[in-house]
PDB file of C-alpha atoms in Angstrom:
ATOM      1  CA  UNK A1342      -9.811  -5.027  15.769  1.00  0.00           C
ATOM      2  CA  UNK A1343      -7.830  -1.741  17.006  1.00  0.00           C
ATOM      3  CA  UNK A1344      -7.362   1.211  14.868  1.00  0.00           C
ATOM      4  CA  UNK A1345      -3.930   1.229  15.645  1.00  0.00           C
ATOM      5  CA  UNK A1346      -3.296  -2.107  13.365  1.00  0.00           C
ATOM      6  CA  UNK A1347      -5.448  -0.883  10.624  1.00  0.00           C
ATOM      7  CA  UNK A1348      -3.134   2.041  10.973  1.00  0.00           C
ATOM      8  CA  UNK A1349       0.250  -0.155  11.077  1.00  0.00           C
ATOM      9  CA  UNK A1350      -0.931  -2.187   8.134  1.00  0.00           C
ATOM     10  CA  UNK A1351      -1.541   1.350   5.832  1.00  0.00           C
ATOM     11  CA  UNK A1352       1.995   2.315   6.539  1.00  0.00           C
ATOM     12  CA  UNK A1353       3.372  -1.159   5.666  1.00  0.00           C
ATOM     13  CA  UNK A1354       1.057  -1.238   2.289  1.00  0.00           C
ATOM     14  CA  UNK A1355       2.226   2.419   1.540  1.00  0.00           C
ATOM     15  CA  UNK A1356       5.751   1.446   1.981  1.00  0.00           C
ATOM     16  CA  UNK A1357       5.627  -1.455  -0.248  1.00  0.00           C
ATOM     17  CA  UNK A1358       3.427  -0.302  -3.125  1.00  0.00           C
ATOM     18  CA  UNK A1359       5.763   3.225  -3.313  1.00  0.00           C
ATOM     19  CA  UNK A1360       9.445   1.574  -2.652  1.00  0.00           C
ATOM     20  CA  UNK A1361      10.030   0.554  -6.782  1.00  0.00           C
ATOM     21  CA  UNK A1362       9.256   4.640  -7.656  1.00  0.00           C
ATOM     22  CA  UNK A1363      11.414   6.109  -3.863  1.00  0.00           C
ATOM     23  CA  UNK A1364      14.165   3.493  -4.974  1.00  0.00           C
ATOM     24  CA  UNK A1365      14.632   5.075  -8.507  1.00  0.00           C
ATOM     25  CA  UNK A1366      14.715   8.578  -7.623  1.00  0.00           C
ATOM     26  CA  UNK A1367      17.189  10.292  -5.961  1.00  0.00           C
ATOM     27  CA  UNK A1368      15.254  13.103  -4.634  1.00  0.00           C
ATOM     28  CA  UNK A1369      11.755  13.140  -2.698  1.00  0.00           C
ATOM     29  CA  UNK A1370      10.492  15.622  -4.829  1.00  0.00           C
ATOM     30  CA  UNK A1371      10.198  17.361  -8.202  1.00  0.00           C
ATOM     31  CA  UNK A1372      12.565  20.014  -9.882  1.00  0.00           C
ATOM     32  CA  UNK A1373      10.798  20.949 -11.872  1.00  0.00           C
ATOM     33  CA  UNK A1374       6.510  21.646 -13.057  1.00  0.00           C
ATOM     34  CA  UNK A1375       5.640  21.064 -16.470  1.00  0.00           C
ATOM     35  CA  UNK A1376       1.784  23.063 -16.557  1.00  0.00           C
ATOM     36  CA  UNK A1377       0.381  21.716 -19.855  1.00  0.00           C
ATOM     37  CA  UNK A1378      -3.131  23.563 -21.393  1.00  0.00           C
ATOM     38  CA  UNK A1379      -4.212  21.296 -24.156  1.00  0.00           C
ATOM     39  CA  UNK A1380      -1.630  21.106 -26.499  1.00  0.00           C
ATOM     40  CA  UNK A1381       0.813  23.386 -24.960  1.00  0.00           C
ATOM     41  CA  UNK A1382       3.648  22.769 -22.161  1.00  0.00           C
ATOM     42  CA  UNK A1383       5.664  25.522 -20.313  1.00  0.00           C
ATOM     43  CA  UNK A1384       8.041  24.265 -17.491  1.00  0.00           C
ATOM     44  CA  UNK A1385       8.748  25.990 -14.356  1.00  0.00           C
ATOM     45  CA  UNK A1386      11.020  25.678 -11.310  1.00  0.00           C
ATOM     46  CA  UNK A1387       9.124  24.532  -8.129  1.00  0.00           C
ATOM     47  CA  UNK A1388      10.583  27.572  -6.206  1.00  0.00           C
ATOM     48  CA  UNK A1389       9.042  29.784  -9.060  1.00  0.00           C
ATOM     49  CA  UNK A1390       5.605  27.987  -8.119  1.00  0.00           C
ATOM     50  CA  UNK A1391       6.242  28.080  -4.921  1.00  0.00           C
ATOM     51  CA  UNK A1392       7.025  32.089  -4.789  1.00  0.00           C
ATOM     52  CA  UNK A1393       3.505  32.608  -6.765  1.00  0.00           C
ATOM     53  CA  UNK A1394       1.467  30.532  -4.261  1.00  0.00           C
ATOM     54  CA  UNK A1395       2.689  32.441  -1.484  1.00  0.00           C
ATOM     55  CA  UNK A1396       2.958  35.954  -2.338  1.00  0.00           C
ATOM     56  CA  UNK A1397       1.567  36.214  -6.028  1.00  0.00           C
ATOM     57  CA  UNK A1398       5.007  36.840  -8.024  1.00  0.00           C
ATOM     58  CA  UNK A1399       4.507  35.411 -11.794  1.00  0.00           C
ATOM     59  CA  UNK A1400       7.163  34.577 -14.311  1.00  0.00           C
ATOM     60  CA  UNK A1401       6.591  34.834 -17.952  1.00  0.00           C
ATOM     61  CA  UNK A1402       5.409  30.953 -17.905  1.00  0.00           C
ATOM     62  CA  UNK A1403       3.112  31.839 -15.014  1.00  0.00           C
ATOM     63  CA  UNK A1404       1.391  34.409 -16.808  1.00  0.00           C
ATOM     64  CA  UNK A1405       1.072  32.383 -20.414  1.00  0.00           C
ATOM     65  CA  UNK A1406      -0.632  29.905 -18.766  1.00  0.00           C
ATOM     66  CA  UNK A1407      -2.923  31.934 -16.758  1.00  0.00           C
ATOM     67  CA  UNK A1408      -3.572  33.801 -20.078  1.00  0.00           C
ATOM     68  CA  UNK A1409      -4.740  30.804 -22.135  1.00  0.00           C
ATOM     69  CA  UNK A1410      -6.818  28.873 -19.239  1.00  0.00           C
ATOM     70  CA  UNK A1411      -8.209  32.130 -17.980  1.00  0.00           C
ATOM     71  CA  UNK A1412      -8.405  31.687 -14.507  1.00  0.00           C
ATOM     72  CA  UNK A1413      -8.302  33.985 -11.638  1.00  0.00           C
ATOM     73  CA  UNK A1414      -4.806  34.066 -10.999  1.00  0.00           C
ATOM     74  CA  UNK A1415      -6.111  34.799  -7.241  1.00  0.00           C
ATOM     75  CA  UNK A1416      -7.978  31.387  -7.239  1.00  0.00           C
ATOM     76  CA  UNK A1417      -5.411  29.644  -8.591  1.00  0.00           C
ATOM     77  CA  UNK A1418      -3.166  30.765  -5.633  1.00  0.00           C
ATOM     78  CA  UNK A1419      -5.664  30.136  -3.707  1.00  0.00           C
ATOM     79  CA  UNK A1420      -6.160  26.026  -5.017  1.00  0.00           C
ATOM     80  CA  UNK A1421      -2.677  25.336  -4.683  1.00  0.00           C
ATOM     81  CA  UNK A1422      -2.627  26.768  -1.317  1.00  0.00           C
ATOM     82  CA  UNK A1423      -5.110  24.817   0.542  1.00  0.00           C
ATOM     83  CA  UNK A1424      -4.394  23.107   2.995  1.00  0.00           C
ATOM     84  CA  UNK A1425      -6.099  20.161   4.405  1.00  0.00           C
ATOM     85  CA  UNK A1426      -4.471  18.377   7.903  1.00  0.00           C
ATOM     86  CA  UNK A1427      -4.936  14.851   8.346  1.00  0.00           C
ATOM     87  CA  UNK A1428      -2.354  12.507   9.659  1.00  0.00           C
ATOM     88  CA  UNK A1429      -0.388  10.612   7.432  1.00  0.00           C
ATOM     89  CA  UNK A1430      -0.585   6.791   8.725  1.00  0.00           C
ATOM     90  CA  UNK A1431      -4.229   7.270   8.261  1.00  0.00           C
ATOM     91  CA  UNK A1432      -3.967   9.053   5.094  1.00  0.00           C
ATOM     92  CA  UNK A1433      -1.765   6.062   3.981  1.00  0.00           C
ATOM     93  CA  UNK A1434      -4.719   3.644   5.026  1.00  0.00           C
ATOM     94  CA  UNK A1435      -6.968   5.309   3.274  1.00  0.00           C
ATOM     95  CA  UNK A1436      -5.026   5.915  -0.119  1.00  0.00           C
ATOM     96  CA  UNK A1437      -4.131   2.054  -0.261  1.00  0.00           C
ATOM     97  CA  UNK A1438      -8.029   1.234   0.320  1.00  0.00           C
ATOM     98  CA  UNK A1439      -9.561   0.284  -3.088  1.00  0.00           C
ATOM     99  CA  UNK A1440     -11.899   3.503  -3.241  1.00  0.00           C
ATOM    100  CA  UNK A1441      -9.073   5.333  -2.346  1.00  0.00           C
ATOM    101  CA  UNK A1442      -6.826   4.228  -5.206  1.00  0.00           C
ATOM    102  CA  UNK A1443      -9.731   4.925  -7.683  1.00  0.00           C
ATOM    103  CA  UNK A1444      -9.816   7.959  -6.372  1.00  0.00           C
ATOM    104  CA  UNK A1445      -5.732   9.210  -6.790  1.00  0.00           C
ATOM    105  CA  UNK A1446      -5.902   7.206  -9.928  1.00  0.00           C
ATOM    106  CA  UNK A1447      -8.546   9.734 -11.151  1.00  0.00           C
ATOM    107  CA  UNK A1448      -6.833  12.849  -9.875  1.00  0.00           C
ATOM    108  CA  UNK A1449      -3.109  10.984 -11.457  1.00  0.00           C
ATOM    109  CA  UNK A1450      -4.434  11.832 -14.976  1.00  0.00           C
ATOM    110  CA  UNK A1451      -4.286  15.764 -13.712  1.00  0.00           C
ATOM    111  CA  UNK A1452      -0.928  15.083 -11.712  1.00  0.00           C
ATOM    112  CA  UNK A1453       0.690  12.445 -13.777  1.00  0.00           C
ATOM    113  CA  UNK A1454       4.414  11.581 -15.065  1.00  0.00           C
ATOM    114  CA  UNK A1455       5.572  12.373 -18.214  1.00  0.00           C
ATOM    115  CA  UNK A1456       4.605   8.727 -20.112  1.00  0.00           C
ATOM    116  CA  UNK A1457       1.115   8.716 -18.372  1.00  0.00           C
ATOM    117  CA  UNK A1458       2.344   5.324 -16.489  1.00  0.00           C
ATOM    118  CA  UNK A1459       1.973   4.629 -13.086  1.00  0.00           C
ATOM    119  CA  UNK A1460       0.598   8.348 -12.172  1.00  0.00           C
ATOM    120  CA  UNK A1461      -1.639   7.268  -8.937  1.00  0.00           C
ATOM    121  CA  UNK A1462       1.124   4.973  -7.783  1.00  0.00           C
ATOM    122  CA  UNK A1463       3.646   8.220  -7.732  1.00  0.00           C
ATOM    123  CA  UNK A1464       0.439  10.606  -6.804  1.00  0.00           C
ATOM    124  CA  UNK A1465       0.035   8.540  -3.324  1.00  0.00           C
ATOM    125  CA  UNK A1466       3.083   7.989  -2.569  1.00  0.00           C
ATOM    126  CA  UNK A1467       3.561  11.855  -2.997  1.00  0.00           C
ATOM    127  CA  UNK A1468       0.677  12.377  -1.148  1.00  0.00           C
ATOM    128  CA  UNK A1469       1.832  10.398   1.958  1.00  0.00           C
ATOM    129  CA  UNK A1470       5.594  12.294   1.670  1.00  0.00           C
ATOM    130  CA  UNK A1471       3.486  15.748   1.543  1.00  0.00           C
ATOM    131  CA  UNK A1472       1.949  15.003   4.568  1.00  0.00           C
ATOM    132  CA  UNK A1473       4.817  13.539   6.537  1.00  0.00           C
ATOM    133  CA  UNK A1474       6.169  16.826   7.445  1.00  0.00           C
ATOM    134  CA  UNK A1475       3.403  18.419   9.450  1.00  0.00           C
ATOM    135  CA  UNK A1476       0.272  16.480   9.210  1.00  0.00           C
ATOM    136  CA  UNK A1477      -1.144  19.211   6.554  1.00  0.00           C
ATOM    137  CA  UNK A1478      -2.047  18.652   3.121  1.00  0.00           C
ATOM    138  CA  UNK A1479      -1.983  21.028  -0.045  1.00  0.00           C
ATOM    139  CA  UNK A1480      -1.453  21.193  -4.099  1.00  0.00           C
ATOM    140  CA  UNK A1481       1.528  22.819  -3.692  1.00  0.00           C
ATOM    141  CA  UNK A1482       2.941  20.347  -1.358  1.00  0.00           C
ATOM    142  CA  UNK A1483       2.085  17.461  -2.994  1.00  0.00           C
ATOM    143  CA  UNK A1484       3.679  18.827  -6.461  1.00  0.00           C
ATOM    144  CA  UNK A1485       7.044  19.510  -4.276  1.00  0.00           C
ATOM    145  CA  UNK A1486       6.842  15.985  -2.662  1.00  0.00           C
ATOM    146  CA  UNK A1487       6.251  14.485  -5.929  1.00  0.00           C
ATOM    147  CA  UNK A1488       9.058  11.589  -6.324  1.00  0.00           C
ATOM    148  CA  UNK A1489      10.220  12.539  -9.668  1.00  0.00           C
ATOM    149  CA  UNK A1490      12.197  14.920 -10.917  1.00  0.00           C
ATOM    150  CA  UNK A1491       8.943  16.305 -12.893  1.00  0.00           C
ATOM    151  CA  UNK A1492       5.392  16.635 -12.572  1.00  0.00           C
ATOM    152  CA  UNK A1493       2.905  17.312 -15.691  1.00  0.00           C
ATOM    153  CA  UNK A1494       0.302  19.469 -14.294  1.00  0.00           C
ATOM    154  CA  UNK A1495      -2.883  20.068 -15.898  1.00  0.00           C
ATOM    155  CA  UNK A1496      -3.763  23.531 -15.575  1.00  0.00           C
ATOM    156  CA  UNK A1497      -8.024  22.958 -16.978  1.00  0.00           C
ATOM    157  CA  UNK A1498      -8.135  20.489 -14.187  1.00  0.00           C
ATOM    158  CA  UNK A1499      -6.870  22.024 -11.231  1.00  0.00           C
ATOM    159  CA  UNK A1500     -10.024  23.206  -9.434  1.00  0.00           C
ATOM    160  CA  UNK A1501     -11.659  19.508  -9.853  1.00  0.00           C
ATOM    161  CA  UNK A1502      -8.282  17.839  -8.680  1.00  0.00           C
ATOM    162  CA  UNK A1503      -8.061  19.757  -5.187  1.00  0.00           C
ATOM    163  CA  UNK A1504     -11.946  19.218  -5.144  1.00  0.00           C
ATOM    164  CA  UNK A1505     -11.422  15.769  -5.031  1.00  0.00           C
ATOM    165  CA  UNK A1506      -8.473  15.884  -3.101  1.00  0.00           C
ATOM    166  CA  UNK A1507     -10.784  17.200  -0.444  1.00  0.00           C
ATOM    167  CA  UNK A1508     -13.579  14.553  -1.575  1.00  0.00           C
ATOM    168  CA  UNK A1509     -10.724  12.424  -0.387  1.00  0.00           C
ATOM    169  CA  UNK A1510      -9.950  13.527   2.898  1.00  0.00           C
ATOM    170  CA  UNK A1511     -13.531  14.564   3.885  1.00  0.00           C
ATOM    171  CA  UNK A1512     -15.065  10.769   3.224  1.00  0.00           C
ATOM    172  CA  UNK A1513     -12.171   9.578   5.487  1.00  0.00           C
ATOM    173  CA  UNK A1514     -14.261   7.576   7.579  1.00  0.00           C
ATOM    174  CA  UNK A1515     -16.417   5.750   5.337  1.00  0.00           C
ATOM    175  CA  UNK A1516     -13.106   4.680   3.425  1.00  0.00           C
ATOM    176  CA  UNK A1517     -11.412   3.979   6.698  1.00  0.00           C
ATOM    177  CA  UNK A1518     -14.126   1.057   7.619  1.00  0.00           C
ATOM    178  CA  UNK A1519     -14.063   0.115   3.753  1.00  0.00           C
ATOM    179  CA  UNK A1520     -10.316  -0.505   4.474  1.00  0.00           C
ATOM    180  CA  UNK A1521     -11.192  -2.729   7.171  1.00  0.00           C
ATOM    181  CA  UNK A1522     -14.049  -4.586   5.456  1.00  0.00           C
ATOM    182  CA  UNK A1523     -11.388  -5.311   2.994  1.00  0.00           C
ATOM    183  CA  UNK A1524      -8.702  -6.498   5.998  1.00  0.00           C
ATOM    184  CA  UNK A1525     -11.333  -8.619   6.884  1.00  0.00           C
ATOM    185  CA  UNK A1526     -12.232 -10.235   3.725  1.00  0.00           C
ATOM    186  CA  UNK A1527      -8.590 -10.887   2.368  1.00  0.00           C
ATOM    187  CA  UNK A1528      -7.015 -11.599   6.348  1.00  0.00           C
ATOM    188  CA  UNK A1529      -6.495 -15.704   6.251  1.00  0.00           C
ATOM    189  CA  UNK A1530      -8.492 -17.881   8.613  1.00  0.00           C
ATOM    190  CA  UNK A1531      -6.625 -20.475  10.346  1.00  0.00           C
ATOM    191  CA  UNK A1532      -6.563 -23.986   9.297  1.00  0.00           C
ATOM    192  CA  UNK A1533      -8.668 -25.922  11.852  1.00  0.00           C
ATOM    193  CA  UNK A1534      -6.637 -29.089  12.671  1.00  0.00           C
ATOM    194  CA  UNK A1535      -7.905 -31.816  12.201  1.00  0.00           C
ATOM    195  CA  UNK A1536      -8.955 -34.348  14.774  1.00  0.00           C
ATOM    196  CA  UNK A1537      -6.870 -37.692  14.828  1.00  0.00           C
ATOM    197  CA  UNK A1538      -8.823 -40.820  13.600  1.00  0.00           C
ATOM    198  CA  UNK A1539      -9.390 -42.722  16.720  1.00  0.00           C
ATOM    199  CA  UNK A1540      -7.781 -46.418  17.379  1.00  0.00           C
ATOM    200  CA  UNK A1541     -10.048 -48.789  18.422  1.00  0.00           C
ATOM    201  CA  UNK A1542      -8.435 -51.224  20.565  1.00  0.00           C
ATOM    202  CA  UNK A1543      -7.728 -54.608  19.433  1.00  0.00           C
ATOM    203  CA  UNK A1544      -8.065 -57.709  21.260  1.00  0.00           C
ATOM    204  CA  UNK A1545      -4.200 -58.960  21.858  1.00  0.00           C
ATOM    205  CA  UNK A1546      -4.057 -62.841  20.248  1.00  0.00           C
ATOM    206  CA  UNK A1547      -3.750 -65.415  22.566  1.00  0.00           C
ATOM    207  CA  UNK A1548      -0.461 -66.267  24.231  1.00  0.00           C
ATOM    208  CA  UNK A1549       1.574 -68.899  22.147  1.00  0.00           C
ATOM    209  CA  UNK A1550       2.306 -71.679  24.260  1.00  0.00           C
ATOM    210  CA  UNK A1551       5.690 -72.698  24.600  1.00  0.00           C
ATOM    211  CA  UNK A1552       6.341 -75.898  22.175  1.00  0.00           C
ATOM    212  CA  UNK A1553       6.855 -79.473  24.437  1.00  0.00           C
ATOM    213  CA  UNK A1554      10.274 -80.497  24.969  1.00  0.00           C
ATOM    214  CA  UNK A1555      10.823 -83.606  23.055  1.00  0.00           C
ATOM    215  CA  UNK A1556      11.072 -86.400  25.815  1.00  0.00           C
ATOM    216  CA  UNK A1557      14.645 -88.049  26.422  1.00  0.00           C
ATOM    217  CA  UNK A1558      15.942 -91.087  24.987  1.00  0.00           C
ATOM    218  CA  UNK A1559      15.761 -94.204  26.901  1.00  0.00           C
ATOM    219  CA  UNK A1560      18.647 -95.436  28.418  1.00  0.00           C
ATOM    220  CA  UNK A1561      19.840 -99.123  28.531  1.00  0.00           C
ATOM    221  CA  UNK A1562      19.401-100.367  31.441  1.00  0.00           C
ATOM    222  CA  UNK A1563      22.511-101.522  33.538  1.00  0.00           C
ATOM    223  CA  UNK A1564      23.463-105.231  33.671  1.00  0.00           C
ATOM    224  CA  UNK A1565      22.415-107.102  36.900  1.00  0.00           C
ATOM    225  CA  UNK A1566      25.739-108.315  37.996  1.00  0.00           C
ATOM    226  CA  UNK A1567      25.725-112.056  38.649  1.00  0.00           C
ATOM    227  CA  UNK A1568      24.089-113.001  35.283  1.00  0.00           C
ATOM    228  CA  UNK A1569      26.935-112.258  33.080  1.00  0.00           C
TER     229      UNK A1569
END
């Protein structure tokens, strides 16, 4: 089977497993960050991150966080950053394979919604709008492409997210003929029809034979005239 169909049948799963979380927000991306270190939360503006990744310019928030998780504020530019290109009908066929949902379900409980509930569901479906654009993947795009208005970020989890992320992308093959092993074992087989019993010919019964007429009553016979 082409590549092409496996291809058409990743967009049509991404489109159907994502359309309940698109549908209820109006905006195809988050506001806002929430960047949570154990127990403590500090929101930030997307622009805000955005301005950091790019050029290094911190906020107060920016720098509380980096202070209690104690990372390189360089490598943490650098995480969110990275960009990985892949294009995004394949990328849907492989995040809507089963290893591939394990997979964004692991890295949803770093890049999750605020109740914890459906976090790979909104992660791939964010993942698939980050890559729309340009065919090229990062942190930082996913987090803007996210399809709520906010995104809880764990900050202690970062480096292994994008890790996998790139775990992801770089086992691309092997997940793209899992997909297909899957197609294959959930695609329906047709019904074979089956054959008609055969008639087996019957002897006709005999002709009936028409029923005798019943003979005619005898008439009298006509006087001999002379004797009367």
């Amino acid at each position: 089977m082409k590549l092409t169909k496996f291809v058409s049948i990743g967009t049509a799963l991404f489109l159907g497993a994502s359309a309940s979380i698109l549908s209820s927000s109006k905006a195809l991306g988050a506001e806002k960050v929430v960047l949570t270190f154990g127990p403590i939360a500090q929101a930030i503006n997307i622009s805000d991150l955005e301005n950091f990744a790019k050029d290094g310019t911190t906020t107060p928030t920016i720098k509380q966080i980096i202070g209690f998780s104690k990372m390189d504020p360089q490598v943490l530019r650098g995480l969110m950053s990275l960009e990985i290109g892949l294009k995004p009908a394949i990328l849907a066929r492989v995040v809507y394979s089963t290893p591939g949902e394990k997979i964004t379900d692991e890295i949803g409980q770093a890049i999750r919604t605020h109740r914890r509930t459906e976090s790979g569901k909104a992660l791939r479906a964010a993942v698939i709008l980050a890559s729309g654009d340009d065919g090229r993947l990062s942190l930082l795009e996913i987090l803007k492409k996210y399809p709520l208005p906010e995104v809880y970020v764990d900050v202690a989890s970062i480096a292994a997210t994008v890790g996998k992320v790139q775990g992801l992308v770089g086992n691309v093959q092997s997940l793209l003929q899992e997909s297909m092993r899957e197609t294959t074992r959930t695609t329906p087989t047709e019904t074979p029809i089956a054959p008609r019993p055969s008639v087996q010919p019957t002897t006709p019964p005999p002709a009936r034979r028409p029923a005798p007429l019943p003979a005619s009553a005898p008439q009298p016979a006509s006087p001999v005239r002379g004797l009367w």
